[in-house]
Amino acid sequence: MTMKTNTNFHLLATLLVVLLIGTLSFEVCNGAINGTALRLKFYNATCPKAENIVKTIVEDNAGFNPFLGALLLRVHYHDCFVRGCDGSILLDPTSESEQVELQAEPNLSLLGLDVIEDIKTEVEKACPQTVSCADIVALAARDAISAPFGRQMWEVPLGRRDGNVSLASEAIANLPSPSSNFSALLHLFGHKGLNLSDLVALSGAHTVGIAHCSVISTRLFNFTGKGDTDPSIDPTYANFLKTRCSANIKNIVEMDPRSATSFDNSYYKNLILRKGLFESDASLISNTSAAMLVNQFQNASVFFVEFARSMKKMGAMDVLTGGQGEIRKVCYLRN
Ligand code: HEM
């Protein structure tokens, strides 16, 4: 066997293992995936310009904000994990007593919503009340991550409708904490119909973006309440983070040191070096099967294929379609 055939063989074998793990776990818990009504080119007849409008505005903004991909990817994930991908994350409260998803603690640091509103304004001009905010979020996340690659990094079947319910309590219950351990993460993802391979692939989103020191301060400075540091973190990396965070808890750190604006495989390389930022990231090497996937996803081609597959799955979670929900006129308000 030549070197090249050998490499191809390994790539193929890796993909097969990943596919097998994915398929098996998917069959066990596919309850939350309900996206069969979604389809590509959904707006071709009703709003043929829609996808282009999203892409153009996203690419314009990505030109001066290299973190846009990270911002919009996180918005899409936070939308999908709470009541499915229904744009509920975008709704503003309409009374003093209403506590919407956006007001829940994990959502207070979300950014990029202004770009979604700008897109919606332009799409409404082209085709009033036709394209949902949920679809715009899904497309914008994909296009922002894809911009530097010059190709679409995953497919986004469309036809989501917008939901009317947005509750802060549901955001808190459904979004995993950065201090989650492996079994908590697997359980929470399993509830959404996402399997082990999805958990490891989607966590790879942490190859881009930033985090606030407040999120990691316990891990760095008071892990067991005795002024100590999580022993699972590489000591040099821990010291680096401490220098960034000791002055002010409001400081920020890169999710993926030195490559926080590039969507690549370095997240997995860092995990193996015990440089995962959150306990949830680090937990992925605490389980043998997950660690095996982390190892495989160090290969960027494998990671990209698996990330694309898992994003398509996440984007189809508990979606409203057909006559369900509505198409909002503006994304932050119910009609
Ligand atoms: C596995 C469980 C997960 C946990 C516990 C988690 C937690 C967090 C936390 C605490 C932050 C930092 C927020 C801040 O301090 O501003 C963050 C950032 C981020 N997360 Fe996750 N996350 C998880 C999964 C995901 C998934 C599945 C995606 C997308 C598919 C994602 C995408 C992102 C991105 C892109 C950022 C950076 C955002 C920015 O730069 O503003 N995360 N995540």
Coordinates of C-alpha atoms and ligand atoms in Angstrom, one line a residue:
M1 CA 0.0 0.0 0.0
T2 CA 1.4 3.5 -0.9
M3 CA 1.6 6.3 1.7
K4 CA -1.3 8.1 0.0
T5 CA -3.6 5.0 -0.1
N6 CA -2.7 4.4 3.5
T7 CA -3.8 7.9 4.5
N8 CA -7.0 7.6 2.5
F9 CA -7.6 4.3 4.1
H10 CA -7.2 5.8 7.6
L11 CA -9.5 8.7 6.8
L12 CA -12.1 6.3 5.4
A13 CA -11.8 4.1 8.5
T14 CA -12.1 7.1 10.8
L15 CA -15.2 8.4 9.1
L16 CA -16.8 4.9 9.2
V17 CA -16.3 4.6 13.0
V18 CA -17.7 8.1 13.5
L19 CA -20.6 7.3 11.3
L20 CA -21.3 4.1 13.1
I21 CA -21.2 5.7 16.6
G22 CA -23.4 8.5 15.3
T23 CA -26.0 6.2 13.7
L24 CA -26.2 3.8 16.6
S25 CA -26.8 6.6 19.2
F26 CA -29.1 8.4 16.9
E27 CA -31.4 5.4 16.7
V28 CA -31.5 5.2 20.5
C29 CA -32.6 8.8 21.0
N30 CA -34.0 10.6 18.0
G31 CA -37.0 12.0 19.7
A32 CA -36.2 15.7 19.4
I33 CA -35.2 15.7 15.8
N34 CA -38.2 16.8 13.9
G35 CA -36.8 18.5 10.9
T36 CA -38.0 16.3 8.1
A37 CA -40.3 19.1 6.8
L38 CA -37.3 21.4 6.3
R39 CA -35.9 21.5 2.8
L40 CA -33.2 23.1 0.8
K41 CA -34.3 26.0 -1.5
F42 CA -37.5 26.4 0.5
Y43 CA -37.8 30.1 -0.5
N44 CA -36.9 29.7 -4.1
A45 CA -40.5 30.4 -5.3
T46 CA -41.6 32.8 -2.5
C47 CA -38.4 34.8 -1.9
P48 CA -35.7 33.8 -4.3
K49 CA -33.4 36.6 -3.0
A50 CA -33.6 35.7 0.6
E51 CA -30.5 33.5 0.9
N52 CA -28.4 36.1 -1.1
I53 CA -29.5 38.9 1.2
V54 CA -28.5 37.0 4.3
K55 CA -25.1 36.1 2.7
T56 CA -24.3 39.6 1.5
I57 CA -25.1 41.3 4.9
V58 CA -23.3 38.7 6.8
E59 CA -20.2 38.9 4.6
D60 CA -20.2 42.7 4.8
N61 CA -20.3 42.6 8.6
A62 CA -17.8 39.7 8.8
G63 CA -15.4 42.0 6.9
F64 CA -14.9 44.3 9.9
N65 CA -15.8 41.8 12.7
P66 CA -13.7 38.6 12.6
F67 CA -15.7 37.3 15.6
L68 CA -19.0 37.5 13.8
G69 CA -19.0 33.7 13.1
A70 CA -18.6 33.0 16.8
L71 CA -21.3 35.4 17.8
L72 CA -23.9 34.1 15.3
L73 CA -23.1 30.4 15.8
R74 CA -23.7 30.8 19.5
V75 CA -27.0 32.6 18.9
H76 CA -28.1 29.7 16.7
Y77 CA -27.1 27.1 19.3
H78 CA -28.8 29.0 22.1
D79 CA -31.9 29.3 20.0
C80 CA -32.1 25.6 19.1
F81 CA -31.4 24.3 22.6
V82 CA -34.5 26.1 24.0
R83 CA -37.8 25.0 22.4
G84 CA -36.0 24.2 19.2
C85 CA -34.8 26.5 16.5
D86 CA -37.8 28.9 16.5
G87 CA -36.2 32.3 16.9
S88 CA -37.4 32.5 20.5
I89 CA -34.0 33.7 21.5
L90 CA -34.6 37.0 19.7
L91 CA -37.8 38.0 21.5
D92 CA -37.7 41.1 23.8
P93 CA -39.9 41.2 26.9
T94 CA -43.1 43.1 26.4
S95 CA -43.9 43.7 30.1
E96 CA -42.1 44.3 33.3
S97 CA -43.0 40.8 34.6
E98 CA -42.1 38.9 31.5
Q99 CA -38.7 37.2 31.7
V100 CA -37.6 36.1 28.2
E101 CA -34.7 33.8 27.2
L102 CA -32.5 36.8 26.4
Q103 CA -32.7 37.8 30.0
A104 CA -31.4 34.4 31.3
E105 CA -27.8 34.6 32.6
P106 CA -26.2 32.5 29.8
N107 CA -27.7 34.7 27.2
L108 CA -26.6 38.1 28.7
S109 CA -23.3 37.8 26.7
L110 CA -24.9 37.1 23.4
L111 CA -24.0 39.5 20.6
G112 CA -24.8 39.8 16.9
L113 CA -28.5 40.2 17.3
D114 CA -28.3 43.6 15.5
V115 CA -27.0 41.9 12.4
I116 CA -30.0 39.5 12.5
E117 CA -32.4 42.5 12.7
D118 CA -30.6 44.2 9.8
I119 CA -31.0 41.1 7.7
K120 CA -34.6 40.8 8.6
T121 CA -35.3 44.4 7.6
E122 CA -33.8 43.9 4.2
V123 CA -35.5 40.5 3.7
E124 CA -38.9 42.1 4.7
K125 CA -38.4 44.8 2.0
A126 CA -37.9 42.1 -0.6
C127 CA -40.7 39.7 0.5
P128 CA -42.9 40.8 3.5
Q129 CA -43.7 38.2 6.1
T130 CA -42.2 35.3 4.2
V131 CA -38.9 34.3 5.7
S132 CA -38.8 33.4 9.4
C133 CA -36.3 34.8 11.9
A134 CA -35.4 31.2 12.9
D135 CA -34.3 30.5 9.3
I136 CA -32.4 33.8 9.1
V137 CA -30.5 32.9 12.3
A138 CA -29.6 29.4 10.9
L139 CA -28.4 30.8 7.6
A140 CA -26.5 33.7 9.1
A141 CA -24.6 31.4 11.5
R142 CA -23.6 29.2 8.6
D143 CA -22.7 32.1 6.3
A144 CA -20.6 33.9 8.9
I145 CA -18.5 30.7 9.7
S146 CA -18.3 30.0 6.0
A147 CA -17.2 33.4 4.9
P148 CA -13.4 32.9 5.2
F149 CA -13.7 29.5 3.4
G150 CA -15.5 30.8 0.3
R151 CA -17.8 27.7 0.4
Q152 CA -20.8 26.7 2.5
M153 CA -19.5 24.7 5.5
W154 CA -22.8 23.0 6.0
E155 CA -26.3 22.7 4.4
V156 CA -29.2 24.6 5.9
P157 CA -32.5 23.1 5.0
L158 CA -35.2 25.8 5.5
G159 CA -38.9 26.2 6.4
R160 CA -38.7 26.9 10.2
R161 CA -41.4 29.1 11.6
D162 CA -41.1 31.5 14.5
G163 CA -42.3 30.6 18.0
N164 CA -44.3 32.7 20.4
V165 CA -42.9 31.5 23.7
S166 CA -39.7 32.7 25.2
L167 CA -39.0 31.9 28.9
A168 CA -35.8 32.7 30.8
S169 CA -36.4 29.6 33.0
E170 CA -36.3 27.3 30.0
A171 CA -33.0 28.8 28.8
I172 CA -31.5 28.1 32.3
A173 CA -32.9 24.6 32.3
N174 CA -31.8 23.7 28.7
L175 CA -28.4 25.3 28.3
P176 CA -25.5 23.3 29.7
S177 CA -23.3 24.9 32.3
P178 CA -19.5 25.4 31.6
S179 CA -18.9 23.4 34.8
S180 CA -20.9 20.4 33.5
N181 CA -19.2 17.0 33.7
F182 CA -19.3 14.5 30.8
S183 CA -22.3 12.5 31.9
A184 CA -24.4 15.7 32.4
L185 CA -23.5 16.9 28.9
L186 CA -24.3 13.6 27.3
H187 CA -27.6 13.5 29.1
L188 CA -28.6 17.0 28.1
F189 CA -27.6 16.5 24.5
G190 CA -29.3 13.1 24.5
H191 CA -32.5 14.8 25.5
K192 CA -32.3 16.8 22.4
G193 CA -31.7 13.7 20.2
L194 CA -28.0 14.5 19.9
N195 CA -25.6 11.7 20.5
L196 CA -22.0 11.4 21.6
S197 CA -20.5 12.3 18.2
D198 CA -22.7 15.4 18.0
L199 CA -21.6 16.4 21.5
V200 CA -17.9 16.2 20.6
A201 CA -18.4 17.8 17.1
L202 CA -20.6 20.7 18.3
S203 CA -18.3 21.4 21.2
G204 CA -15.7 22.1 18.5
A205 CA -17.6 25.4 18.0
H206 CA -15.4 26.5 20.8
T207 CA -12.6 26.8 18.3
V208 CA -13.8 30.4 17.7
G209 CA -14.8 33.2 20.0
I210 CA -14.1 34.6 23.5
A211 CA -15.2 33.9 27.0
H212 CA -15.5 36.1 30.1
C213 CA -13.2 35.5 33.0
S214 CA -16.2 35.3 35.3
V215 CA -17.1 31.9 33.7
I216 CA -13.7 30.3 34.5
S217 CA -12.8 32.1 37.8
T218 CA -13.9 29.2 40.0
R219 CA -12.0 26.7 37.9
L220 CA -8.9 28.9 38.1
F221 CA -9.0 30.4 41.6
N222 CA -11.2 28.4 43.9
F223 CA -12.0 25.0 42.4
T224 CA -12.8 23.1 45.6
G225 CA -13.3 26.1 47.8
K226 CA -9.7 26.1 49.0
G227 CA -8.2 28.7 46.7
D228 CA -7.0 26.0 44.3
T229 CA -7.0 25.4 40.5
D230 CA -8.7 22.5 38.6
P231 CA -5.9 19.9 38.5
S232 CA -7.1 18.7 35.1
I233 CA -5.9 21.9 33.4
D234 CA -2.4 22.2 32.0
P235 CA -0.5 24.3 34.6
T236 CA 1.2 26.7 32.1
Y237 CA -2.2 27.3 30.4
A238 CA -3.8 27.9 33.9
N239 CA -1.1 30.4 34.8
F240 CA -1.6 32.2 31.5
L241 CA -5.4 32.4 32.1
K242 CA -4.8 33.6 35.7
T243 CA -2.7 36.5 34.5
R244 CA -5.5 37.5 32.1
C245 CA -8.2 37.1 34.7
S246 CA -6.8 38.1 38.1
A247 CA -7.0 41.8 37.5
N248 CA -10.6 41.9 36.5
I249 CA -13.3 39.3 36.3
K250 CA -14.8 41.2 33.4
N251 CA -11.8 40.6 31.2
I252 CA -12.1 38.2 28.3
V253 CA -10.0 35.3 27.1
E254 CA -9.8 33.6 23.7
M255 CA -11.7 30.3 23.6
D256 CA -8.9 28.9 21.5
P257 CA -5.6 30.6 22.2
R258 CA -4.0 32.4 19.2
S259 CA -6.6 31.0 16.8
A260 CA -9.9 32.4 18.2
T261 CA -11.0 33.8 14.9
S262 CA -10.3 30.8 12.7
F263 CA -12.6 27.9 12.5
D264 CA -10.2 25.0 12.6
N265 CA -9.2 21.8 14.4
S266 CA -7.1 23.4 17.1
Y267 CA -9.8 23.0 19.7
Y268 CA -9.2 19.3 19.7
K269 CA -5.4 19.6 19.7
N270 CA -5.8 21.9 22.7
L271 CA -8.1 19.4 24.5
I272 CA -5.5 16.7 24.2
L273 CA -2.9 19.1 25.7
R274 CA -5.3 19.6 28.6
K275 CA -6.0 23.2 27.4
G276 CA -9.7 23.1 27.3
L277 CA -11.1 26.3 28.6
F278 CA -14.2 25.1 30.5
E279 CA -14.7 22.0 32.6
S280 CA -17.3 21.0 29.9
D281 CA -14.6 21.1 27.2
A282 CA -12.0 19.3 29.4
S283 CA -14.6 16.6 30.2
L284 CA -14.5 15.4 26.6
I285 CA -11.2 13.6 27.3
S286 CA -12.4 12.1 30.5
N287 CA -14.5 9.4 28.7
T288 CA -12.8 6.8 26.5
S289 CA -15.3 6.9 23.6
A290 CA -15.4 10.7 23.6
A291 CA -11.6 10.9 23.8
M292 CA -11.5 8.6 20.8
L293 CA -13.6 11.1 18.8
V294 CA -11.5 14.0 20.1
N295 CA -8.5 12.2 18.7
Q296 CA -10.1 11.7 15.3
F297 CA -11.5 15.3 15.1
Q298 CA -7.9 16.6 15.3
N299 CA -8.0 15.8 11.5
A300 CA -9.7 19.0 10.1
S301 CA -11.3 17.1 7.2
V302 CA -13.0 14.7 9.7
F303 CA -14.0 17.5 12.0
F304 CA -15.6 19.6 9.1
V305 CA -17.6 16.6 7.9
E306 CA -18.8 15.7 11.4
F307 CA -19.5 19.3 12.4
A308 CA -21.6 19.8 9.2
R309 CA -23.6 16.7 10.0
S310 CA -24.2 17.7 13.6
M311 CA -25.1 21.3 12.7
K312 CA -27.7 20.0 10.3
K313 CA -29.2 17.9 13.1
M314 CA -29.1 20.7 15.6
G315 CA -30.7 23.0 13.2
A316 CA -33.6 20.6 12.8
M317 CA -34.3 20.2 16.5
D318 CA -38.0 20.6 17.5
V319 CA -38.6 23.0 14.6
L320 CA -42.0 24.5 14.0
T321 CA -43.1 24.0 10.3
G322 CA -46.1 24.3 8.0
G323 CA -48.9 26.1 9.8
Q324 CA -47.2 26.1 13.2
G325 CA -46.0 29.4 14.8
E326 CA -45.8 32.5 12.6
I327 CA -43.5 34.5 10.4
R328 CA -42.6 37.5 12.5
K329 CA -42.4 41.0 10.9
V330 CA -39.6 42.0 13.2
C331 CA -37.5 39.5 15.0
Y332 CA -37.6 40.9 18.5
L333 CA -41.5 41.1 18.6
R334 CA -44.3 38.7 18.2
N335 CA -46.7 39.8 15.5
Ligands
HEM1 C1 -21.3 21.6 25.3 C2 -21.9 22.5 26.1 C3 -21.5 24.0 26.0 C4 -21.3 24.8 27.0 C5 -21.2 24.4 28.5 C6 -21.0 26.1 26.5 C7 -20.7 27.2 27.3 C8 -20.2 28.4 26.7 C9 -19.8 29.5 27.5 C10 -19.9 29.6 29.0 C11 -19.3 30.4 26.7 C12 -18.6 31.8 27.0 C13 -19.6 32.9 27.1 C14 -19.0 34.2 27.6 O1 -18.3 34.2 28.6 O2 -19.2 35.2 27.0 C15 -19.4 29.9 25.4 C16 -19.0 30.6 24.2 C17 -19.3 30.1 22.9 N1 -20.0 29.0 22.6 FE1 -20.5 27.5 23.9 N2 -21.1 26.0 25.1 C18 -21.4 24.8 24.8 C19 -21.7 24.3 23.5 C20 -21.7 25.1 22.4 C21 -22.2 24.7 21.1 C22 -22.9 23.4 20.8 C23 -22.0 25.8 20.3 C24 -22.3 25.9 18.8 C25 -22.6 24.9 18.0 C26 -21.3 26.8 21.0 C27 -20.8 27.9 20.5 C28 -20.1 28.9 21.3 C29 -19.3 30.0 20.7 C30 -19.1 30.2 19.2 C31 -18.8 30.7 21.7 C32 -18.0 32.1 21.6 C33 -19.0 33.2 21.6 C34 -18.4 34.6 21.5 O3 -17.3 34.8 21.0 O4 -19.0 35.6 22.0 N3 -21.2 26.3 22.3 N4 -20.0 28.7 25.4

